[in-house]
């Protein structure tokens, strides 16, 4: 079991774990039982951004329709449309050795797919978490449980990995957005 983080906490990744080259970022959640008649599909995404907190191009946005950054630095392992079962619902693999030099931070987000159409939001989600595992050893280094802070939000910036000198750090963000994936894309400088 890794270090348990709380919202706003920052922690060294590569400095305190010098062997860490590839990290598996597991995201998981449960959906509360409700009578909506629609499936509940949450999607993990990664935004690779520069020092101005903007994506340089569309390839810097990793999601279910663009599973791999051209550099190989971030790979999305695929869309889970139900969130059924225990453990990680979606995973991203980050290769710190392959991250392009212009990338200052990587925002890891989760959004509710077709939230407006389906009348769904994060108020209907429980037990959401992110965990970071050293891919080489399988050891969970840290975990951040998001708690039940959300009501009408349809997108959440779960965490950020950010450059600090030659090292990478982890920031447990946990901040919600309305407007789903479109508002996140605008926030990170992408045209929707």
C-alpha positions as a printed NumPy array, in Angstrom:
array([[  0.   ,   0.   ,   0.   ],
       [  1.426,   3.351,  -1.056],
       [  1.317,   6.768,   0.559],
       [ -2.243,   8.043,   1.038],
       [ -2.545,  11.649,  -0.176],
       [ -5.154,  14.266,   0.566],
       [ -6.395,  17.035,  -1.733],
       [ -3.753,  19.661,  -2.47 ],
       [ -0.876,  17.496,  -1.298],
       [  2.274,  17.362,  -3.444],
       [  4.858,  14.614,  -3.363],
       [  8.15 ,  13.744,  -5.062],
       [  7.95 ,  10.914,  -7.563],
       [ 11.267,  10.404,  -9.324],
       [ 13.532,  11.875,  -6.611],
       [ 12.311,   9.569,  -3.815],
       [ 11.902,   6.652,  -6.277],
       [ 15.07 ,   6.919,  -8.408],
       [ 14.294,   3.684, -10.298],
       [ 10.894,   4.948, -11.423],
       [ 10.81 ,   5.148, -15.234],
       [  7.296,   4.021, -16.096],
       [  4.299,   4.705, -13.899],
       [  0.927,   3.065, -14.253],
       [ -1.79 ,   5.504, -13.257],
       [ -4.925,   3.63 , -12.301],
       [ -8.241,   5.448, -11.992],
       [-11.305,   3.861, -10.481],
       [-14.83 ,   4.736,  -9.409],
       [-18.235,   3.363,  -8.541],
       [-21.521,   4.802,  -9.698],
       [-24.309,   5.218,  -7.193],
       [-27.496,   3.353,  -7.997],
       [-29.964,   5.699,  -9.621],
       [-32.909,   5.443, -11.991],
       [-31.583,   7.154, -15.094],
       [-32.073,   4.364, -17.604],
       [-28.68 ,   5.234, -19.141],
       [-25.295,   3.591, -18.783],
       [-22.761,   5.603, -16.841],
       [-19.482,   5.956, -18.752],
       [-16.546,   7.792, -17.215],
       [-13.459,   8.541, -19.276],
       [ -9.884,   9.139, -18.182],
       [ -7.774,  11.565, -20.214],
       [ -4.315,  13.115, -20.037],
       [ -3.318,  16.593, -21.173],
       [  0.403,  17.14 , -21.802],
       [  0.913,  20.881, -21.381],
       [  3.706,  23.431, -21.639],
       [  4.761,  26.076, -19.074],
       [  1.667,  28.152, -20.024],
       [ -0.559,  25.182, -19.069],
       [ -1.597,  24.73 , -22.727],
       [ -1.405,  21.768, -25.099],
       [  0.942,  22.583, -27.993],
       [ -1.13 ,  20.485, -30.424],
       [ -3.978,  17.959, -30.541],
       [ -1.556,  15.025, -30.076],
       [ -0.934,  16.292, -26.513],
       [ -4.472,  15.237, -25.567],
       [ -4.63 ,  11.506, -24.763],
       [ -8.128,   9.991, -24.527],
       [-10.254,   7.11 , -25.874],
       [ -9.912,   8.334, -29.508],
       [ -6.165,   9.077, -29.257],
       [ -4.656,   6.358, -27.077],
       [ -0.963,   7.152, -27.47 ],
       [  1.22 ,  10.276, -27.535],
       [  3.56 ,  10.262, -30.587],
       [  6.562,  10.253, -28.196],
       [  5.248,   7.153, -26.411],
       [  5.349,   9.177, -23.157],
       [  1.681,   8.546, -22.332],
       [ -0.423,   5.553, -23.342],
       [ -4.107,   5.077, -22.517],
       [ -4.819,   1.355, -22.14 ],
       [ -8.395,   1.641, -23.434],
       [-11.93 ,   2.764, -22.685],
       [-13.983,   1.011, -19.994],
       [-17.609,   1.85 , -20.671],
       [-19.196,   0.485, -17.502],
       [-16.903,   0.933, -14.499],
       [-17.983,  -2.544, -13.324],
       [-15.889,  -4.516, -10.874],
       [-13.176,  -3.665,  -8.385],
       [ -9.783,  -2.123,  -9.009],
       [ -8.785,   0.265, -11.785],
       [-11.466,   1.155, -14.314],
       [ -9.067,   2.889, -16.708],
       [ -5.293,   3.144, -16.819],
       [ -2.655,   5.42 , -18.278],
       [  1.011,   4.509, -18.553],
       [  3.5  ,   7.361, -18.253],
       [  7.096,   6.861, -19.385],
       [  9.092,   9.651, -17.7  ],
       [ 12.11 ,   8.971, -19.952],
       [ 10.054,   9.686, -23.105],
       [  8.261,  12.911, -22.077],
       [  9.155,  15.657, -24.581],
       [ 11.157,  18.56 , -23.112],
       [  8.402,  21.124, -23.853],
       [  5.968,  19.259, -21.573],
       [  5.935,  20.948, -18.163],
       [  3.038,  19.02 , -16.611],
       [  0.523,  16.292, -17.346],
       [ -3.054,  16.836, -16.185],
       [ -4.939,  13.609, -15.465],
       [ -8.706,  14.033, -15.724],
       [-11.932,  12.047, -15.563],
       [-15.107,  13.14 , -17.343],
       [-18.684,  11.877, -17.533],
       [-19.365,  10.845, -21.139],
       [-22.471,  12.539, -22.638],
       [-23.227,  13.972, -19.192],
       [-25.689,  16.61 , -20.366],
       [-27.624,  14.235, -22.6  ],
       [-27.761,  11.553, -19.901],
       [-28.337,  14.042, -17.036],
       [-25.372,  12.639, -15.112],
       [-22.67 ,  14.233, -12.953],
       [-20.019,  13.449, -10.349],
       [-22.622,  13.709,  -7.571],
       [-23.623,  10.204,  -8.75 ],
       [-20.071,   8.844,  -8.447],
       [-18.512,   7.406,  -5.306],
       [-15.212,   5.812,  -4.255],
       [-13.276,   7.617,  -7.004],
       [ -9.513,   7.264,  -6.691],
       [ -6.236,   7.555,  -8.519],
       [ -3.216,   5.442,  -7.711],
       [  0.304,   5.454,  -9.079],
       [  2.179,   2.183,  -9.46 ],
       [  5.802,   1.594, -10.442],
       [  5.257,  -0.486, -13.574],
       [  8.553,  -2.343, -13.203],
       [  7.922,  -3.576,  -9.646],
       [  4.119,  -3.512,  -9.455],
       [  4.433,  -1.555,  -6.197],
       [  1.738,   1.036,  -5.485],
       [  3.605,   4.222,  -4.569],
       [  0.689,   6.5  ,  -3.809],
       [ -3.057,   6.78 ,  -3.754],
       [ -5.47 ,   9.704,  -3.668],
       [ -9.134,   9.104,  -2.819],
       [-11.27 ,  11.917,  -4.18 ],
       [-13.953,  11.826,  -1.514],
       [-17.513,  13.014,  -2.135],
       [-16.804,  16.703,  -2.815],
       [-18.686,  16.88 ,  -6.093],
       [-22.3  ,  17.486,  -7.016],
       [-23.073,  18.964, -10.427],
       [-19.573,  18.784, -11.95 ],
       [-19.126,  16.698, -15.089],
       [-15.311,  16.774, -15.237],
       [-12.593,  16.497, -12.604],
       [ -8.878,  17.261, -12.788],
       [ -7.814,  14.356, -10.587],
       [ -4.079,  15.026, -10.362],
       [ -1.089,  16.511, -12.131],
       [  2.389,  15.209, -12.729],
       [  4.731,  18.166, -12.996],
       [  8.381,  18.87 , -13.698],
       [ 10.483,  20.234, -10.857],
       [ 14.037,  20.713, -12.102],
       [ 15.056,  17.287, -13.409],
       [ 12.491,  15.471, -11.285],
       [  8.759,  14.817, -11.497],
       [  6.26 ,  15.449,  -8.712],
       [  2.625,  14.471,  -8.132],
       [ -0.067,  16.965,  -7.138],
       [ -3.392,  15.65 ,  -5.777],
       [ -5.678,  18.259,  -7.385],
       [ -9.278,  16.996,  -7.179],
       [-10.945,  20.075,  -8.694],
       [-14.26 ,  19.844, -10.508],
       [-15.444,  21.562, -13.703],
       [-18.842,  21.966, -15.277],
       [-19.119,  21.577, -19.04 ],
       [-17.45 ,  18.168, -19.269],
       [-14.606,  17.367, -21.632],
       [-15.23 ,  20.453, -23.781],
       [-14.513,  22.828, -20.887],
       [-11.377,  20.876, -19.953],
       [-10.127,  21.053, -23.545],
       [-10.658,  24.837, -23.59 ],
       [ -8.935,  25.12 , -20.204],
       [ -5.877,  23.386, -21.707],
       [ -5.886,  25.531, -24.866],
       [ -7.466,  23.12 , -27.363],
       [-10.124,  24.084, -29.917],
       [-13.296,  22.029, -29.463]])
